[in-house]
Short mmCIF file of C-alpha atoms and ligand atoms in Angstrom, two decimals:
data_model
loop_
_atom_site.label_atom_id
_atom_site.label_comp_id
_atom_site.label_asym_id
_atom_site.label_seq_id
_atom_site.Cartn_x
_atom_site.Cartn_y
_atom_site.Cartn_z
CA MET N 1 23.98 8.89 -27.91
CA CYS N 2 25.20 5.67 -26.44
CA GLU N 3 22.66 3.00 -27.32
CA ARG N 4 22.72 1.39 -23.88
CA MET N 5 21.73 4.90 -22.24
CA ILE N 6 19.09 4.45 -19.96
CA HIS N 7 15.93 6.76 -20.66
CA ASP N 8 13.55 6.86 -17.70
CA GLN N 9 9.89 6.58 -17.72
CA PHE N 10 9.50 10.27 -18.82
CA GLY N 11 12.23 9.49 -21.61
CA ARG N 12 15.21 11.42 -20.30
CA PRO N 13 18.42 10.11 -21.10
CA ILE N 14 20.12 9.54 -17.71
CA HIS N 15 23.67 9.43 -18.22
CA TYR N 16 25.71 11.68 -15.49
CA LEU N 17 26.04 10.18 -12.15
CA ARG N 18 27.39 12.64 -9.25
CA VAL N 19 28.96 10.66 -6.40
CA ALA N 20 29.45 11.94 -2.97
CA VAL N 21 32.51 10.36 -1.39
CA THR N 22 32.25 11.26 2.03
CA ASP N 23 29.39 13.35 3.93
CA THR N 24 31.76 15.13 6.06
CA CYS N 25 33.18 19.18 5.63
CA ASN N 26 35.84 21.24 6.84
CA LEU N 27 33.56 23.98 6.74
CA ARG N 28 30.15 24.82 8.23
CA CYS N 29 27.90 26.91 5.76
CA ARG N 30 25.17 28.47 7.88
CA TYR N 31 22.54 27.52 4.60
CA CYS N 32 24.11 24.04 4.14
CA MET N 33 24.87 22.51 7.29
CA PRO N 34 22.75 22.15 10.52
CA ALA N 35 24.98 22.65 13.92
CA ASP N 36 23.59 19.17 15.01
CA MET N 37 24.80 17.50 11.87
CA ARG N 38 25.39 13.58 12.28
CA PHE N 39 27.57 12.01 10.00
CA CYS N 40 27.62 8.48 8.49
CA PRO N 41 29.46 6.00 10.38
CA PRO N 42 32.69 4.64 8.68
CA ALA N 43 31.47 1.20 8.43
CA ARG N 44 28.32 2.68 6.35
CA LEU N 45 30.47 4.24 3.59
CA MET N 46 31.60 3.10 0.32
CA GLN N 47 35.02 1.63 0.12
CA ASP N 48 37.00 2.26 -2.71
CA ASP N 49 36.49 -1.10 -4.24
CA GLU N 50 32.57 -0.78 -3.83
CA LEU N 51 32.88 2.97 -5.29
CA LEU N 52 34.73 1.85 -8.05
CA ARG N 53 32.53 -1.21 -9.00
CA LEU N 54 29.40 0.67 -9.06
CA ALA N 55 30.97 3.64 -11.09
CA ARG N 56 31.93 0.61 -13.66
CA LEU N 57 28.47 -0.55 -13.49
CA PHE N 58 27.17 2.79 -13.79
CA ALA N 59 29.25 3.36 -17.07
CA SER N 60 28.55 -0.01 -18.80
CA LEU N 61 24.70 1.48 -18.61
CA GLY N 62 25.62 4.34 -20.53
CA PHE N 63 26.71 7.09 -17.83
CA ASN N 64 29.72 9.08 -19.39
CA LYS N 65 29.94 11.95 -17.14
CA PHE N 66 31.25 11.52 -13.56
CA ARG N 67 31.48 13.90 -10.55
CA LEU N 68 33.05 13.43 -7.34
CA THR N 69 31.54 15.67 -4.57
CA GLY N 70 30.36 15.31 -1.27
CA GLY N 71 30.49 16.49 1.84
CA GLU N 72 34.05 17.72 1.19
CA PRO N 73 35.55 15.28 -1.34
CA THR N 74 39.24 16.66 -0.58
CA LEU N 75 38.79 15.04 2.74
CA ARG N 76 38.73 11.53 1.20
CA GLU N 77 42.03 9.86 1.56
CA GLY N 78 42.91 8.78 -2.03
CA LEU N 79 40.86 11.26 -3.39
CA THR N 80 43.28 11.47 -6.80
CA ASP N 81 43.56 7.55 -7.03
CA LEU N 82 39.77 7.91 -7.14
CA ILE N 83 39.70 10.60 -9.85
CA ARG N 84 42.51 8.29 -12.24
CA GLU N 85 40.36 5.19 -11.55
CA VAL N 86 37.02 6.77 -12.47
CA GLY N 87 38.65 8.61 -15.41
CA SER N 88 40.01 5.43 -16.67
CA ILE N 89 36.83 3.49 -17.13
CA PRO N 90 35.96 2.68 -20.29
CA GLY N 91 32.95 5.06 -21.81
CA VAL N 92 33.52 7.73 -19.25
CA GLY N 93 34.09 10.58 -20.99
CA GLU N 94 34.66 13.44 -18.23
CA VAL N 95 35.26 13.46 -14.32
CA ALA N 96 34.89 16.71 -12.52
CA LEU N 97 35.31 17.72 -9.08
CA THR N 98 33.23 20.03 -6.58
CA THR N 99 35.14 21.35 -3.65
CA ASN N 100 35.24 24.35 -1.38
CA GLY N 101 38.55 24.93 -2.30
CA LEU N 102 40.43 24.85 1.06
CA GLN N 103 42.79 22.12 0.22
CA LEU N 104 43.24 22.75 -3.72
CA ALA N 105 46.73 24.57 -3.25
CA GLU N 106 48.31 21.44 -2.23
CA LEU N 107 46.07 19.14 -4.51
CA ALA N 108 45.50 20.84 -7.63
CA ALA N 109 48.61 19.44 -9.10
CA PRO N 110 48.03 15.89 -8.12
CA LEU N 111 44.47 16.22 -9.09
CA ARG N 112 45.81 17.36 -12.77
CA ALA N 113 48.20 14.62 -12.83
CA ALA N 114 45.60 12.13 -12.27
CA GLY N 115 43.52 13.36 -15.15
CA LEU N 116 41.51 16.07 -13.53
CA ARG N 117 40.87 19.09 -16.32
CA ARG N 118 38.27 21.58 -14.46
CA VAL N 119 37.39 22.29 -11.04
CA ASN N 120 34.35 23.58 -9.29
CA VAL N 121 35.07 25.82 -6.09
CA SER N 122 32.19 26.98 -4.11
CA LEU N 123 32.78 30.26 -3.17
CA ASP N 124 29.93 32.58 -2.09
CA THR N 125 31.75 36.17 -1.11
CA THR N 126 35.44 38.02 -1.94
CA ASP N 127 35.01 39.75 1.66
CA PRO N 128 37.17 37.60 4.03
CA GLU N 129 35.05 38.58 7.18
CA ALA N 130 31.78 37.70 5.26
CA PHE N 131 33.66 34.21 4.51
CA HIS N 132 33.88 33.96 7.99
CA GLN N 133 30.41 34.50 8.88
CA ILE N 134 28.61 32.31 6.29
CA THR N 135 31.27 29.53 6.61
CA GLY N 136 31.99 29.42 10.24
CA HIS N 137 36.09 29.43 9.28
CA ASP N 138 38.18 32.37 8.98
CA ARG N 139 39.84 30.76 5.73
CA PHE N 140 39.08 32.99 2.71
CA HIS N 141 42.52 33.24 1.65
CA GLN N 142 43.40 29.88 1.57
CA VAL N 143 40.42 28.88 -0.87
CA TRP N 144 41.58 32.21 -3.09
CA ARG N 145 45.08 30.78 -3.07
CA GLY N 146 44.12 27.55 -4.05
CA ILE N 147 41.93 28.60 -6.92
CA GLU N 148 45.15 30.59 -8.11
CA THR N 149 46.92 27.41 -7.72
CA ALA N 150 44.51 25.31 -9.52
CA GLU N 151 44.15 27.96 -12.48
CA ALA N 152 48.24 28.08 -13.08
CA THR N 153 48.24 24.06 -12.77
CA GLY N 154 45.97 24.18 -16.02
CA LEU N 155 42.57 23.51 -14.40
CA ARG N 156 39.54 25.23 -15.39
CA ILE N 157 37.56 27.10 -12.94
CA LYS N 158 34.11 27.27 -12.41
CA LEU N 159 33.04 29.25 -9.10
CA ASN N 160 29.75 28.03 -7.16
CA THR N 161 28.15 30.83 -5.66
CA VAL N 162 25.12 30.40 -3.45
CA VAL N 163 22.86 33.58 -3.13
CA VAL N 164 21.44 33.79 0.66
CA ARG N 165 19.23 36.56 1.58
CA GLY N 166 20.85 38.55 4.61
CA LEU N 167 24.07 36.92 4.01
CA ASN N 168 25.86 37.66 0.68
CA ASP N 169 22.71 39.36 -1.51
CA GLY N 170 24.44 43.08 -0.91
CA PRO N 171 27.85 44.20 -2.66
CA ASP N 172 28.93 40.19 -2.84
CA VAL N 173 26.72 39.35 -5.74
CA ALA N 174 28.33 42.21 -8.23
CA ALA N 175 31.85 41.40 -6.47
CA ILE N 176 31.85 37.81 -7.68
CA ALA N 177 30.26 39.16 -10.87
CA ARG N 178 33.07 41.21 -11.52
CA LEU N 179 35.81 38.89 -11.31
CA THR N 180 34.48 37.51 -15.12
CA LEU N 181 35.67 40.71 -16.34
CA SER N 182 39.43 39.72 -15.79
CA ARG N 183 39.49 36.10 -15.44
CA PRO N 184 38.32 33.53 -18.06
CA TRP N 185 36.05 31.73 -15.12
CA GLN N 186 32.80 30.91 -15.58
CA VAL N 187 30.98 31.79 -12.27
CA ARG N 188 27.27 30.41 -11.45
CA PHE N 189 24.79 31.70 -9.01
CA ILE N 190 22.84 29.22 -7.44
CA GLU N 191 19.20 29.86 -6.37
CA LEU N 192 19.33 28.42 -2.31
CA MET N 193 17.02 25.21 -2.37
CA PRO N 194 15.01 23.81 0.66
CA PHE N 195 16.53 20.73 2.38
CA GLY N 196 16.20 18.57 5.37
CA ALA N 197 15.95 20.65 8.66
CA LEU N 198 17.13 23.63 7.21
CA HIS N 199 14.31 24.16 4.66
CA GLU N 200 12.20 26.98 6.48
CA PHE N 201 15.24 28.79 6.74
CA GLN N 202 16.47 28.20 3.29
CA ARG N 203 12.70 28.93 1.76
CA ASP N 204 12.78 32.41 3.81
CA ARG N 205 16.18 33.35 2.16
CA LEU N 206 15.55 32.29 -1.34
CA VAL N 207 17.03 35.31 -3.87
CA THR N 208 15.59 34.15 -7.35
CA GLU N 209 17.58 34.87 -10.73
CA ALA N 210 15.83 37.79 -11.87
CA GLU N 211 16.59 39.79 -8.46
CA MET N 212 20.14 39.08 -8.93
CA ARG N 213 20.27 39.48 -12.58
CA GLN N 214 19.02 42.96 -11.84
CA THR N 215 21.61 43.49 -9.21
CA ILE N 216 24.57 42.74 -11.30
CA ALA N 217 23.39 44.51 -14.38
CA SER N 218 22.45 47.52 -12.67
CA SER N 219 26.08 47.80 -11.25
CA LEU N 220 27.99 46.14 -13.85
CA GLY N 221 26.15 46.82 -17.11
CA PRO N 222 23.76 44.46 -19.56
CA LEU N 223 24.06 40.86 -19.40
CA THR N 224 24.07 39.32 -22.83
CA PRO N 225 22.57 35.93 -22.80
CA LEU N 226 24.93 33.12 -24.55
CA ARG N 227 24.11 29.92 -26.43
CA ASP N 228 21.07 31.14 -27.66
CA GLY N 229 19.56 31.39 -23.99
CA GLN N 230 19.56 27.44 -23.84
CA LEU N 231 20.77 25.60 -20.77
CA ASP N 232 24.46 24.72 -20.39
CA GLY N 233 24.13 21.80 -18.29
CA GLU N 234 21.44 23.24 -15.41
CA ALA N 235 22.72 26.82 -16.12
CA ARG N 236 21.80 29.76 -18.36
CA ILE N 237 24.65 31.63 -19.47
CA PHE N 238 25.35 35.20 -19.77
CA LYS N 239 28.35 37.82 -20.58
CA LEU N 240 29.20 41.14 -19.18
CA PRO N 241 30.33 43.89 -22.02
CA ASP N 242 33.87 42.77 -22.92
CA ALA N 243 34.01 39.96 -19.88
CA ARG N 244 36.60 37.44 -20.27
CA GLY N 245 34.37 34.99 -18.65
CA GLU N 246 30.85 34.10 -18.28
CA ILE N 247 28.00 34.12 -15.77
CA GLY N 248 25.54 31.28 -15.50
CA PHE N 249 22.57 31.09 -13.28
CA ILE N 250 21.15 28.26 -11.58
CA SER N 251 17.78 28.65 -11.10
CA SER N 252 16.27 25.56 -9.87
CA VAL N 253 13.32 27.65 -7.51
CA SER N 254 12.14 29.97 -9.80
CA ARG N 255 13.09 28.24 -13.43
CA PRO N 256 12.92 24.55 -12.62
CA PHE N 257 15.11 22.39 -15.46
CA CYS N 258 13.57 19.45 -14.28
CA ASP N 259 12.49 18.05 -17.85
CA GLN N 260 16.13 18.27 -18.95
CA CYS N 261 17.74 16.84 -16.01
CA GLY N 262 19.73 13.47 -16.72
CA ARG N 263 21.66 13.34 -13.45
CA VAL N 264 21.06 11.11 -10.44
CA ARG N 265 23.37 11.11 -7.08
CA LEU N 266 25.22 7.97 -5.45
CA MET N 267 25.30 8.98 -1.71
CA ALA N 268 28.70 8.54 0.25
CA ASN N 269 26.49 5.58 1.97
CA GLY N 270 25.91 3.84 -1.25
CA VAL N 271 22.25 4.85 -1.46
CA LEU N 272 20.89 6.23 -4.99
CA ARG N 273 19.22 9.21 -4.80
CA LEU N 274 16.94 9.85 -7.96
CA CYS N 275 16.08 13.47 -7.46
CA LEU N 276 18.35 16.02 -5.82
CA LEU N 277 14.72 17.60 -4.25
CA ARG N 278 12.69 14.50 -3.89
CA ALA N 279 13.09 11.78 -0.89
CA ASP N 280 12.83 8.68 -3.66
CA GLU N 281 16.10 6.42 -3.04
CA VAL N 282 17.55 2.78 -3.64
CA ASP N 283 20.24 1.06 -1.51
CA LEU N 284 22.90 -0.06 -3.66
CA LEU N 285 25.58 -1.06 -1.44
CA GLY N 286 23.26 -3.08 0.86
CA PRO N 287 22.84 -5.59 -2.05
CA LEU N 288 26.32 -5.03 -3.38
CA ARG N 289 27.43 -6.71 0.40
CA ALA N 290 25.40 -9.14 0.33
CA GLY N 291 26.60 -10.48 -3.04
CA ALA N 292 24.54 -9.58 -5.38
CA SER N 293 25.96 -10.06 -9.12
CA ASP N 294 27.14 -7.25 -11.58
CA ASP N 295 23.65 -8.24 -13.46
CA GLU N 296 21.33 -8.28 -10.59
CA LEU N 297 23.18 -4.59 -9.51
CA ARG N 298 22.91 -3.48 -13.41
CA ALA N 299 19.17 -4.66 -13.12
CA LEU N 300 18.71 -2.77 -9.88
CA ILE N 301 20.29 0.17 -11.19
CA THR N 302 18.62 0.41 -14.20
CA ALA N 303 15.42 -0.08 -12.66
CA SER N 304 15.86 2.32 -10.22
CA VAL N 305 16.91 4.86 -12.83
CA ARG N 306 13.92 4.51 -14.87
CA ARG N 307 11.69 5.21 -11.81
CA LYS N 308 13.03 9.16 -11.15
CA PRO N 309 10.58 11.49 -10.50
CA SER N 310 9.33 14.00 -13.43
CA GLY N 311 10.67 16.81 -10.94
CA HIS N 312 10.77 18.61 -7.81
CA GLU N 313 7.66 19.93 -6.01
CA ILE N 314 9.02 23.07 -4.48
CA GLN N 315 6.42 25.41 -6.27
CA GLU N 316 3.60 23.34 -4.58
CA GLY N 317 5.33 23.51 -1.25
CA ARG N 318 6.70 20.29 -1.05
CA TYR N 319 9.91 19.39 0.30
CA ALA N 320 12.21 16.38 0.74
CA THR N 321 13.51 16.89 4.50
CA ASN N 322 15.16 13.71 4.84
CA ARG N 323 18.53 14.55 3.89
CA THR N 324 20.96 17.89 3.72
CA VAL N 325 22.59 18.60 0.51
CA SER N 326 25.90 17.66 1.89
CA GLN N 327 24.57 14.45 2.33
CA ILE N 328 23.18 13.83 -1.16
CA GLY N 329 26.37 15.52 -2.84
CA GLY N 330 25.42 18.92 -4.48
N1 SAM E 1 31.82 20.68 -0.25
C1 SAM E 1 32.18 20.98 -1.62
C2 SAM E 1 31.75 22.39 -2.25
O1 SAM E 1 31.92 23.23 -1.29
O2 SAM E 1 31.71 22.68 -3.44
C3 SAM E 1 30.92 20.00 -2.59
C4 SAM E 1 29.76 19.61 -1.27
S1 SAM E 1 28.58 21.42 -1.33
C5 SAM E 1 27.19 20.72 -0.56
C6 SAM E 1 28.33 21.64 -3.28
C7 SAM E 1 27.46 22.98 -3.20
O3 SAM E 1 25.92 22.81 -2.57
C8 SAM E 1 28.25 23.98 -2.75
O4 SAM E 1 28.14 24.94 -3.57
C9 SAM E 1 26.79 24.46 -1.69
O5 SAM E 1 26.99 25.89 -1.44
C10 SAM E 1 25.66 23.89 -2.41
N2 SAM E 1 24.65 24.32 -1.31
C11 SAM E 1 24.92 23.32 -0.14
N3 SAM E 1 23.69 23.82 0.38
C12 SAM E 1 22.31 24.48 -0.79
C13 SAM E 1 21.35 24.96 -1.18
N4 SAM E 1 20.27 24.73 -0.11
N5 SAM E 1 20.91 25.12 -2.09
C14 SAM E 1 21.82 25.49 -3.30
N6 SAM E 1 22.78 25.21 -3.02
C15 SAM E 1 23.63 24.74 -1.57
#
């Protein structure tokens, strides 16, 4: 472990930065973005030089894992350059990307050339009509082509599937899990988390890991735990009999893993979010634009990260309603 790595007030090493490079999106997933969503004015968004300066400061404080997300990160002009630049910062071991896959067919090769090695694609169904219902856009085949192109380009694939009661908790769950029989992908099922204005809808539509596992096992056979049942990042990993790929569950609501969380998030407006599901935030872009030195910004980052909350309070019925996940960067 890096000597400079920051430990928070609870002793957790914090070394993983997720950066939302935009808060806009070209899909409108019903469980993610409210219809009346307001986006950040362009002047309040981090410019490339500001984003890279902050990324370098985080790396100098022991952050070694970076993920670019959003909003939809492929909507940011110059994304490939950002991937290349962040990946070349000393100490950065890995840069990853989370995308809805709409632009992957065109971008996979340039992203690979820029140093990307793996990509997480969000896909909640394999049924084109259900995709249209969930996202508001009839674009399933475009995403699928993107995933296949990314794989052919040599990118390792993880699929992220949020399961929402009444939207994709039926045959979709087994259909997505079945992909791991023929593809060497890791498919991760994510419990719906409550955020912002949609938190009541999200709370009512939760499908737990236990229910998803039962649905999968009853149609595809037993799920064998891998990695001794330990977390792999934020997911617990399983395998179906004779599968080429793996199935993970990210169960932030029913089986929280806050005690092992090493992440903070830099939103597209340059504000640091200390916990996905708590409202604690610290503005970094304001001080940067006001002329703060690198040492001053490093001190601000260190003090802020140390104050990372111990965990979310969903089980106590407390939700952070100030942001949507698309603003924070999922
Ligand atoms: N646009 C990119 C994408 O689609 O992957 C990145 C941003 S998106 C907000 C990141 C992930 O957050 C997606 O997999 C999305 O399904 C997930 N997500 C959105 N709202 C969520 C919620 N309420 N609970 C859990 N995951 C959510």
